[in-house]
Short mmCIF file of C-alpha atoms and ligand atoms in Angstrom, two decimals:
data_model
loop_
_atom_site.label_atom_id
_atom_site.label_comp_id
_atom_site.label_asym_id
_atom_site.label_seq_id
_atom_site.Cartn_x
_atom_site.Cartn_y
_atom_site.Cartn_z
CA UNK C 1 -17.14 32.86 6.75
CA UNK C 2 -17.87 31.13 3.72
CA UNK C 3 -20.18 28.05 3.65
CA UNK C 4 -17.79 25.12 2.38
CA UNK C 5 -20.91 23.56 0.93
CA UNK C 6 -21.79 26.71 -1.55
CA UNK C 7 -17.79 26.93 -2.35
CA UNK C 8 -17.61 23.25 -2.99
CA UNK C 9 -20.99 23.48 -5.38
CA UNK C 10 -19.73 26.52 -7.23
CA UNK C 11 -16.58 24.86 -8.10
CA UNK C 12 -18.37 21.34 -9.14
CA UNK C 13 -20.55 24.29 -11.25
CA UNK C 14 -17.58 25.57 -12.73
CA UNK C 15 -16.01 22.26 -13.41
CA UNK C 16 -18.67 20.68 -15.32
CA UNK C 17 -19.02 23.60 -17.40
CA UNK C 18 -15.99 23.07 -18.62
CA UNK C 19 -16.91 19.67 -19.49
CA UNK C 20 -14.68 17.46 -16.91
CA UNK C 21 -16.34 14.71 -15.66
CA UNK C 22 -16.41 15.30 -11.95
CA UNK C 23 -17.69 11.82 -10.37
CA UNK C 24 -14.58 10.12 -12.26
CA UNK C 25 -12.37 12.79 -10.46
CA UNK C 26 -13.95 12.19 -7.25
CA UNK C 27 -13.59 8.78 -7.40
CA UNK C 28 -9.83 8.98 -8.43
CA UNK C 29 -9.40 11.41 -5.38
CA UNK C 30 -10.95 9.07 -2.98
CA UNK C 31 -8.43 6.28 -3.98
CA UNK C 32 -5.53 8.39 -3.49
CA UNK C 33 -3.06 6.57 -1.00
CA UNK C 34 0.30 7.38 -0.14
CA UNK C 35 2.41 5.60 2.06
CA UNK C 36 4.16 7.53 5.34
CA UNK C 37 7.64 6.91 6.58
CA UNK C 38 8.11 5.80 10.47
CA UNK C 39 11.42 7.57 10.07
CA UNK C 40 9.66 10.70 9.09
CA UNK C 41 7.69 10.44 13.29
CA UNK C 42 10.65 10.04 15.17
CA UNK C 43 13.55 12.57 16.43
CA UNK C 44 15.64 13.64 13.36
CA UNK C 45 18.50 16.43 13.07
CA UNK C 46 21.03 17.76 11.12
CA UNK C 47 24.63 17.34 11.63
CA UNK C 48 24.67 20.03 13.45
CA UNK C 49 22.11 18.73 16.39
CA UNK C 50 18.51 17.57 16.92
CA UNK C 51 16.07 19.03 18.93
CA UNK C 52 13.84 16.16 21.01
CA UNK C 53 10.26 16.86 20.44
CA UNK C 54 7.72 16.11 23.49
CA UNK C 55 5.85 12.97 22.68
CA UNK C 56 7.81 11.77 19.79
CA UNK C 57 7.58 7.79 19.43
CA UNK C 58 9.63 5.52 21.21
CA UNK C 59 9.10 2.69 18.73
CA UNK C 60 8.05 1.68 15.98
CA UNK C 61 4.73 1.03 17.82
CA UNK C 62 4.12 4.69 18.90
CA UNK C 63 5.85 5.61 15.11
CA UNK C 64 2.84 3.22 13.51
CA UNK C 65 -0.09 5.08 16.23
CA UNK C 66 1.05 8.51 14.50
CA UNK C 67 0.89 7.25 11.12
CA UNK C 68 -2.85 5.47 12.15
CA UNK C 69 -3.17 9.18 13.40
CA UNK C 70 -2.67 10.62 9.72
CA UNK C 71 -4.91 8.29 8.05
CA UNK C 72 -7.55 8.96 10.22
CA UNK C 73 -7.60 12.49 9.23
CA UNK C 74 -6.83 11.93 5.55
CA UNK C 75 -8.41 8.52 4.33
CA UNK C 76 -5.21 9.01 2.47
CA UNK C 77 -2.03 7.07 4.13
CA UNK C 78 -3.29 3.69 4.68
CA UNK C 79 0.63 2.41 4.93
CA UNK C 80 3.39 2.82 6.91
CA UNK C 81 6.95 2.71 5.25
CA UNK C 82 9.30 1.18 7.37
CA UNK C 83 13.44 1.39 7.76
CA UNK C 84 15.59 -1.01 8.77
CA UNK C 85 17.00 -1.59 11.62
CA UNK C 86 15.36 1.31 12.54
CA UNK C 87 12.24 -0.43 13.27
CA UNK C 88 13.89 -3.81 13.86
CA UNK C 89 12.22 -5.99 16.51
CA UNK C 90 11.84 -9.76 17.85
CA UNK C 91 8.65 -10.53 16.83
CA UNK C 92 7.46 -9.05 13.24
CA UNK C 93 3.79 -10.94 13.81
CA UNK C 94 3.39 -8.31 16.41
CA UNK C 95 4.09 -5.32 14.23
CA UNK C 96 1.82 -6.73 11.28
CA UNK C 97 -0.90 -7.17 13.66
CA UNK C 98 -0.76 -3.96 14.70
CA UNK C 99 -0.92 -2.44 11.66
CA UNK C 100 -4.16 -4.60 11.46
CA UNK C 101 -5.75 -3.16 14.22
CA UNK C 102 -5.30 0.12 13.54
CA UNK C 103 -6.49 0.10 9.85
CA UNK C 104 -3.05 -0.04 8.31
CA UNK C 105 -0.59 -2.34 6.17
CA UNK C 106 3.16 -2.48 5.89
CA UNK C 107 4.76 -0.05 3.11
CA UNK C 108 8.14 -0.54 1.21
CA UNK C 109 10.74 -1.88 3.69
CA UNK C 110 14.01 0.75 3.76
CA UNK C 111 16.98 -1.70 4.11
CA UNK C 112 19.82 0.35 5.68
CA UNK C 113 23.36 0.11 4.59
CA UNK C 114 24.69 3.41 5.99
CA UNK C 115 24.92 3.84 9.28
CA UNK C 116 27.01 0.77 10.38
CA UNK C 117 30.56 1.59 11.01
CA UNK C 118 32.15 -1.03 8.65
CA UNK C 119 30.44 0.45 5.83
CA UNK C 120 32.79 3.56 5.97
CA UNK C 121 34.25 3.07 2.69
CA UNK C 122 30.91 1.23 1.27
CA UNK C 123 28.72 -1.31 1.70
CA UNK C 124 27.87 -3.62 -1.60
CA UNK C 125 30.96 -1.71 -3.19
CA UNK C 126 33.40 -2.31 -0.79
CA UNK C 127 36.50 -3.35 -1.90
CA UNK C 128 36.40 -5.76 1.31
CA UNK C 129 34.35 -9.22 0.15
CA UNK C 130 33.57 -9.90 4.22
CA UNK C 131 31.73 -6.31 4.27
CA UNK C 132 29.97 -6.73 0.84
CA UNK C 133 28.60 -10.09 2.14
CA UNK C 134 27.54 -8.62 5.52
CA UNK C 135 25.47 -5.87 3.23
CA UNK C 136 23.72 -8.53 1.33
CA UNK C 137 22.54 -10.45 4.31
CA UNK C 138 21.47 -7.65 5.64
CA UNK C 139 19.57 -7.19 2.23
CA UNK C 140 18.25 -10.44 2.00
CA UNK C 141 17.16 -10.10 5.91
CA UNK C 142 14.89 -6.90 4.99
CA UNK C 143 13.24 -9.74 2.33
CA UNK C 144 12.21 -12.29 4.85
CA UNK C 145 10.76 -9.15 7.03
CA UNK C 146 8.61 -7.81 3.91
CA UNK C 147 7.44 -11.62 3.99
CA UNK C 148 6.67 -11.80 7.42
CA UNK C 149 4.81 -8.20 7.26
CA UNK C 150 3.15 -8.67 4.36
CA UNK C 151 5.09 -6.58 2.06
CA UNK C 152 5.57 -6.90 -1.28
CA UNK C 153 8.55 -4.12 -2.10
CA UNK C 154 12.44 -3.48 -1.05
CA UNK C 155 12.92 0.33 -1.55
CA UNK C 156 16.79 0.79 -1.62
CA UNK C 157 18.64 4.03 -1.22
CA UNK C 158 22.19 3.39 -1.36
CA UNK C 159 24.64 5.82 0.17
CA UNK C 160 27.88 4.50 -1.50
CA UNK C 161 30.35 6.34 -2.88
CA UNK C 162 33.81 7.79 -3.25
CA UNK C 163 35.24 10.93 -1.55
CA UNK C 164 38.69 11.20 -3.81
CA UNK C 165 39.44 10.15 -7.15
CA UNK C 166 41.99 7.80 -7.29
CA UNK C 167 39.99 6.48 -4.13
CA UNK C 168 38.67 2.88 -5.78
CA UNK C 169 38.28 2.18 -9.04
CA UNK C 170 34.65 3.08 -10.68
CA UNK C 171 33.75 0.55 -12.83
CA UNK C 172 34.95 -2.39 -10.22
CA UNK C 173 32.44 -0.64 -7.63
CA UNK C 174 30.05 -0.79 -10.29
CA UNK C 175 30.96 -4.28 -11.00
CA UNK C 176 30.53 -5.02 -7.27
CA UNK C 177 27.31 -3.27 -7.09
CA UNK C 178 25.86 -5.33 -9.90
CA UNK C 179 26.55 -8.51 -8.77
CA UNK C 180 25.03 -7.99 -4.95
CA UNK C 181 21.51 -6.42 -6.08
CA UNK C 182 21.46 -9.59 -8.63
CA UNK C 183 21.83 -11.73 -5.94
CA UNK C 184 18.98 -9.71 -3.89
CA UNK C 185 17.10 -9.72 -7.27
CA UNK C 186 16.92 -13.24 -7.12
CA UNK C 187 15.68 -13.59 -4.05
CA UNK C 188 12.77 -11.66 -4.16
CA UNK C 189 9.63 -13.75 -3.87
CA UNK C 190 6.99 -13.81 -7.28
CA UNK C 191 5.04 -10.56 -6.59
CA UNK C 192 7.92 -8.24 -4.99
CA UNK C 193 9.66 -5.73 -6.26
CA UNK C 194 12.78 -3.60 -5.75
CA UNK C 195 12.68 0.37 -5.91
CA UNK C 196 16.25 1.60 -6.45
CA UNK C 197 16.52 4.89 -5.41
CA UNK C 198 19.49 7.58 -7.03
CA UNK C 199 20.81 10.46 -5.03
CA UNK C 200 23.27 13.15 -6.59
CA UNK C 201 25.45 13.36 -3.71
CA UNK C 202 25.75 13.18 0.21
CA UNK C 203 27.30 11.29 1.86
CA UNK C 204 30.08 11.16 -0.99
CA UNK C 205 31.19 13.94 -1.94
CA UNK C 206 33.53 12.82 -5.37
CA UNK C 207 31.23 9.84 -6.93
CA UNK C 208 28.25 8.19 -5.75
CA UNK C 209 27.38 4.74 -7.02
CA UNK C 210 23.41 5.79 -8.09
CA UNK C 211 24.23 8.98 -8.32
CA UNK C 212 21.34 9.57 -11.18
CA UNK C 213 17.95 8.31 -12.89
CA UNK C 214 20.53 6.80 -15.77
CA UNK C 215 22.24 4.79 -13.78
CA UNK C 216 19.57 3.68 -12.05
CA UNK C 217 17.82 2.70 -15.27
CA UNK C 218 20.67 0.63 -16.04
CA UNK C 219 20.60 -1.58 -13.32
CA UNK C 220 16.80 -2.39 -13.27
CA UNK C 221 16.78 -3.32 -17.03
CA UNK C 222 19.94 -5.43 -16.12
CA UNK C 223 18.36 -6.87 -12.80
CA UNK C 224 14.62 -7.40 -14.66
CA UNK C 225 11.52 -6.31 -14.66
CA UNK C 226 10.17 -6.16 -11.16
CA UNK C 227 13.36 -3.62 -10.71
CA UNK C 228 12.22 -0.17 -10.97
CA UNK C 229 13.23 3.60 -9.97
CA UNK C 230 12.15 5.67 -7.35
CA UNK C 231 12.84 9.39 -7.91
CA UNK C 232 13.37 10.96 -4.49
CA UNK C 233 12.20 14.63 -4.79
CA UNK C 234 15.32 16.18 -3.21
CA UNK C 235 18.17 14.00 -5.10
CA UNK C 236 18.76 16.09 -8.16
CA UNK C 237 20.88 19.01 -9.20
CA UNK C 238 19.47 22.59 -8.79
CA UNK C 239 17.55 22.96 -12.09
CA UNK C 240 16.88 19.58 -13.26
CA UNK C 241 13.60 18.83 -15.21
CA UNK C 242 12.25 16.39 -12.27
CA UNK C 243 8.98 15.81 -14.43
CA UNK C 244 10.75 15.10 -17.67
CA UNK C 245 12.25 12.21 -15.58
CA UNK C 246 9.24 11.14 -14.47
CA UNK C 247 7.86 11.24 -18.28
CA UNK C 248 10.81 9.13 -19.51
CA UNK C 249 10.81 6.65 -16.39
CA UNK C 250 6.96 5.57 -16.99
CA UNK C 251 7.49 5.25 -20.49
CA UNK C 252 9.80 2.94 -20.10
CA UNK C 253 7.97 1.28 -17.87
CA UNK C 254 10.87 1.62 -14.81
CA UNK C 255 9.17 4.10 -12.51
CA UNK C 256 8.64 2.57 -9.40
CA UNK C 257 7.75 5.09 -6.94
CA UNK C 258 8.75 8.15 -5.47
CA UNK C 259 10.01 9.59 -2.16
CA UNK C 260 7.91 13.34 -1.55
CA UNK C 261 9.41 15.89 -0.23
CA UNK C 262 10.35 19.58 -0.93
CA UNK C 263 13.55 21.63 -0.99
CA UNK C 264 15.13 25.13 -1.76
CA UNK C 265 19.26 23.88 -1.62
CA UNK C 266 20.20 20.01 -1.82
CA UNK C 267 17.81 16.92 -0.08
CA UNK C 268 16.72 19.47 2.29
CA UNK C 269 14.15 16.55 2.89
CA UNK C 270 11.16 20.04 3.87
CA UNK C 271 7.23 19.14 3.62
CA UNK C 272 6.39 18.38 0.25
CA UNK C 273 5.10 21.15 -1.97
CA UNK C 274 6.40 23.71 0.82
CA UNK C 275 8.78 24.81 -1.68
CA UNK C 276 7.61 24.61 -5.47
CA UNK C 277 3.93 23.01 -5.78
CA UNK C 278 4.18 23.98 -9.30
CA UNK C 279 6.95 21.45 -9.75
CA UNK C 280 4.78 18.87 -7.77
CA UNK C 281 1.46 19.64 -9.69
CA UNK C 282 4.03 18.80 -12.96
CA UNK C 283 5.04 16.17 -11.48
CA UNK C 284 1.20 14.62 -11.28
CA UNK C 285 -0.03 15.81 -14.72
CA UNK C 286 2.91 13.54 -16.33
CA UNK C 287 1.40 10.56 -13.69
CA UNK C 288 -1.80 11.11 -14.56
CA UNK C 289 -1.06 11.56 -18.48
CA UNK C 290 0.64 7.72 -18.54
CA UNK C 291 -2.80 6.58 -18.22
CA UNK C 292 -2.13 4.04 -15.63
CA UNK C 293 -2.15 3.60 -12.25
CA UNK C 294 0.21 5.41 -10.17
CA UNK C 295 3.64 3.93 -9.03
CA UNK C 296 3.84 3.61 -4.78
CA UNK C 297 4.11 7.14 -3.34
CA UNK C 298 5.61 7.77 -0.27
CA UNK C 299 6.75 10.37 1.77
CA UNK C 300 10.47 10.58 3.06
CA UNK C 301 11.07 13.86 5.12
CA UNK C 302 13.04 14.73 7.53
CA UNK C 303 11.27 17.13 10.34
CA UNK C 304 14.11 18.92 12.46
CA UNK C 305 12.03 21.26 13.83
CA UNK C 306 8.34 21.38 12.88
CA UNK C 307 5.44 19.14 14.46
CA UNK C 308 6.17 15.59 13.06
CA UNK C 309 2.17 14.65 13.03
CA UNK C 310 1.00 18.03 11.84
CA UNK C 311 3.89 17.97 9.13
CA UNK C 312 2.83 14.63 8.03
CA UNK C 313 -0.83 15.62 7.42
CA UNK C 314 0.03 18.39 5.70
CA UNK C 315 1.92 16.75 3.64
CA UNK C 316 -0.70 14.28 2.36
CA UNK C 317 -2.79 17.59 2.22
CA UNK C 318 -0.24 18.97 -0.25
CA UNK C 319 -0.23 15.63 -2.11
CA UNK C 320 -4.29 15.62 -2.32
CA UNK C 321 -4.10 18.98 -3.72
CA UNK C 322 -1.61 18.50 -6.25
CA UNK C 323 -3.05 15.22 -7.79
CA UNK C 324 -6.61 16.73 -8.02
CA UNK C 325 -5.53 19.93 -9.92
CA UNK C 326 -3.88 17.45 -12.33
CA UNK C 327 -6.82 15.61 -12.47
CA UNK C 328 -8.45 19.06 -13.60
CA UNK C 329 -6.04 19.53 -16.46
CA UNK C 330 -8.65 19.32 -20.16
CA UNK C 331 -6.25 16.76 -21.55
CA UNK C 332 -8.18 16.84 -25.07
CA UNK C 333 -7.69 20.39 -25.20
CA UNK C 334 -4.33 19.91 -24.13
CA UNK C 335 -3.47 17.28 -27.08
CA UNK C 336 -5.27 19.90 -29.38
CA UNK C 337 -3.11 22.58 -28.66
CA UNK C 338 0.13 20.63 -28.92
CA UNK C 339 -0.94 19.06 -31.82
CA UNK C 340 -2.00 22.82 -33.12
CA UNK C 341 1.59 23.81 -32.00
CA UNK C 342 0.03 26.30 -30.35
CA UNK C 343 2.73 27.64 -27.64
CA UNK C 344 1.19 29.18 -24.83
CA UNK C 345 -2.17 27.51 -25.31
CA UNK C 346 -1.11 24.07 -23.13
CA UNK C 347 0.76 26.32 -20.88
CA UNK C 348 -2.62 28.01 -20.32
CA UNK C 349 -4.32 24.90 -19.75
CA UNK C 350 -1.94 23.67 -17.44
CA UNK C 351 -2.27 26.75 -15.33
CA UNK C 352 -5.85 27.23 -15.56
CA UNK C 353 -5.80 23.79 -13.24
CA UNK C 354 -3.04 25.10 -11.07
CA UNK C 355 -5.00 27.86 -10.63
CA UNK C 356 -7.79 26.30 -9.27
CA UNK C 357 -8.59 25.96 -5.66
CA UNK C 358 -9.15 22.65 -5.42
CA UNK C 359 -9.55 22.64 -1.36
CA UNK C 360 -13.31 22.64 -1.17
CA UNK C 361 -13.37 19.40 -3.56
CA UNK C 362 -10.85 17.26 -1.47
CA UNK C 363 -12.47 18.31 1.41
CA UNK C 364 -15.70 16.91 -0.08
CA UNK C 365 -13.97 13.88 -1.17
CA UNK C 366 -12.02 13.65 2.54
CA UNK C 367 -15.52 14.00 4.29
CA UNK C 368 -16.99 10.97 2.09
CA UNK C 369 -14.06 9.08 3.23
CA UNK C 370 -15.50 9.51 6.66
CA UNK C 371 -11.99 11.38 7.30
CA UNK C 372 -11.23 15.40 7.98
CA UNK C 373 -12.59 18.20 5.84
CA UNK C 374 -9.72 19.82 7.13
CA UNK C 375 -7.21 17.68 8.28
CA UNK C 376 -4.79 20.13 10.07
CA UNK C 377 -7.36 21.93 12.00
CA UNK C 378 -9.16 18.70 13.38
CA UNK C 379 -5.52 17.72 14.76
CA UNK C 380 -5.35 20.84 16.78
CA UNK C 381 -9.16 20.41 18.04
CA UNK C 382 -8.18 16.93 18.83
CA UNK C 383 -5.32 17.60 20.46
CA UNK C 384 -3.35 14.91 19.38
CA UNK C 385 0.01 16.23 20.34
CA UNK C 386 -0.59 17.33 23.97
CA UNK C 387 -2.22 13.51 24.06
CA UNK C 388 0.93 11.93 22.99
CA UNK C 389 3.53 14.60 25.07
CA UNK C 390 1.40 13.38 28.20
CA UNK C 391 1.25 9.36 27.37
CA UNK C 392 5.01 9.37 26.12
CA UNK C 393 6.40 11.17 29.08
CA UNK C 394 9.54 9.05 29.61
CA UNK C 395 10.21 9.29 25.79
CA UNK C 396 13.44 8.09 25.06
CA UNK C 397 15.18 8.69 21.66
CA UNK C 398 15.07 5.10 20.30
CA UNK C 399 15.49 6.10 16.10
CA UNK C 400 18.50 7.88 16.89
CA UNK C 401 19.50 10.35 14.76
CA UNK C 402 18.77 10.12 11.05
CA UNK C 403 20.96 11.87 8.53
CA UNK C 404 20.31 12.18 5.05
C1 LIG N 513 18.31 9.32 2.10
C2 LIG N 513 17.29 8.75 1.14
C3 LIG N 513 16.60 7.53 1.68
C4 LIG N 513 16.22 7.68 3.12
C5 LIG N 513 17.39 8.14 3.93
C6 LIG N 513 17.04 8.27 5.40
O1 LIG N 513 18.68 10.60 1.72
O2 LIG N 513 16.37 9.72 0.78
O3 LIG N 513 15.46 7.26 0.93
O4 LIG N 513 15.81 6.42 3.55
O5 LIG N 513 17.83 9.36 3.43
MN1 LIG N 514 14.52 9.04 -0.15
MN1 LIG N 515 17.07 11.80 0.75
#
């Protein structure tokens, strides 16, 4: 076997030939931070079933252990994104403290306006004023909880929508829609912000409210600044420049965040960069050629049937990987070759970072972190899932099922 210590200085060799300037890199690495989702640990399915998992969480206690579990291994997920009522409980002092004690602070809280039966037909669009009203206190609920956790973010994924035309009329939806996330707006405390996430489709089928980046864009300059949107990997038509949005949201200053994940078909919701790292690498050169510091990341996938921890890790691992081979890119040379209108000669730059195996340096910068050189592998040796199988015996499904 090779010695990770002569792989790691030959690439550190290579790099600084090249003229990149390796501590800065290093240092960005080591500040990477991505938030997990607590609805990512627990039991999750399609519509077609859900298979239990030994040892999965029964609350959002055992869902915050896992995610302390991650960052242990990473030095990379120091917060836990949290859903609600998924993770509703009585007392939110004992959540936040422990989050404390295990090295970890609240995320973006996930209101919920899906699930509930009344919202059949919609929840801030309804044509019904008693079940728009019951969506924005449950909105302005998830506030108060971010203030008694310590969070500073709402991160909003709204499932409304139409299945026939003729069904309601568009633009009074939109009307409706407008006036209930000013009203949340205005209730956010100095300092928070709201992510408003788009989704193509599901669960409409004929129009969905924020069904794109547009009209997401449109609400957040109409709400204000601290209104941004949060591109959710898996929410776009097959084909769609993902990165060009990305571009064109920081630009305009209205990217807030994103939700990682991978897919081959629709919001397949699959471990991020499982599918097309080339699209996620992308994805990080346009973050890391903005020039400022990235939006929240977090991770929203849905695991039906792999190992929820393991996923999770190897997820971040993806994430790690992707944002350091951006970090590689020459950008100088890049903006020489553009400016040369040289075609192929920023493609090869691009790919000359892609190309790189970049494994040896994040497990360097990992190992500095005092977390895992290898992240996956020390969760085997550990044995973290055979712990939790044996400690949550009597596991009962308390998430419920989560469809996307
Ligand atoms: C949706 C969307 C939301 C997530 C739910 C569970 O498809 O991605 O962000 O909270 O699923
Ligand atoms: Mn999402
Ligand atoms: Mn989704």
């Amino acid at each position: 076997m090779t010695d990770p210590s002569l792989e790691y200085e030959s690439l550190i060799t290579r790099l600084t030939e090249k003229g990149l300037d390796v501590g800065r890199i290093e240092r960005e690495l080591a500040g990477f931070a991505v938030e997990t989702p607590s609805w990512g640990y627990g039991d999750s399915g399609t519509r077609f079933g859900t298979f239990p998992q030994p040892g999965r969480p029964r609350d959002v206690f055992e869902r915050i252990e896992d995610a302390a579990e991650v960052h242990r291994l990473t030095a990379a997920a120091p917060a836990v994104a949290l859903h609600f009522p998924w993770d509703s409980v009585e007392d939110y002092g004992t959540v936040r403290e422990h989050l404390g004690a295990l090295g970890l602070r609240v995320g973006a809280i996930n209101p919920n306006l899906f699930q509930d039966a009344d919202y059949r037909l919609g929840s801030l669009t309804n044509p019904d004023p008693v079940i728009r009203a019951k969506a924005l206190d449950h909105l302005l609920e998830c506030v108060q909880i971010a203030i008694a956790l310590g969070g500073d973010a709402q991160s909003l994924w709204l499932a409304d929508g139409t299945n026939y035309a003729g069904q309601d009329d568009l633009r009074a939806r939109r009307r409706r829609l407008e006036d209930g996330l000013s009203q949340l707006y205005a209730s956010l405390p100095d300092g928070h912000e709201l992510l408003v996430e788009y989704k193509l489709f599901e669960p409409a089928f004929y129009a969905t409210e924020i069904a794109d980046w547009g009209s997401a864009i449109l609400l957040c300059q109409r709400l204000g600044p601290r209104a941004r949107v949060l591109v959710d990997l898996g929410h776009h038509a097959q084909g769609v420049n993902v990165e060009q949005i990305v571009a064109l949201l920081a630009d305009e200053e209205r990217l807030g965040g994103f939700h990682f994940n991978n897919r081959k078909y629709a919001d397949d919701d699959l471990i991020v960069g499982s599918v097309n790292p080339f699209e996620l690498f992308l994805i990080f050169c346009e973050l890391v050629g903005a020039g400022r510091e990235l939006p929240r990341l977090t991770i929203d996938q849905s695991h039906n049937i792999e190992p929820k921890v393991e996923a999770m890790v190897l997820s971040v691992v993806n994430l790690q990987e992707a944002y350091a081979k951006a970090l590689l890119v020459d950008r100088h040379a890049l903006t020489a070759a553009q400016e040369a209108s040289d075609v192929l000669a920023g493609h090869e730059i691009l790919l000359d970072a892609f190309n790189t195996d970049v494994r040896p340096l994040c497990a360097h910068v990992r190992a500095a972190n005092g977390a895992a050189a290898d992240p996956v592998r020390e969760l085997r040796a550990f044995g973290y899932a055979g712990k939790i199988a044996a400690a949550r015996s009597d596991a009962a499904v308390i998430s419920g099922e989560t469809p996307r």
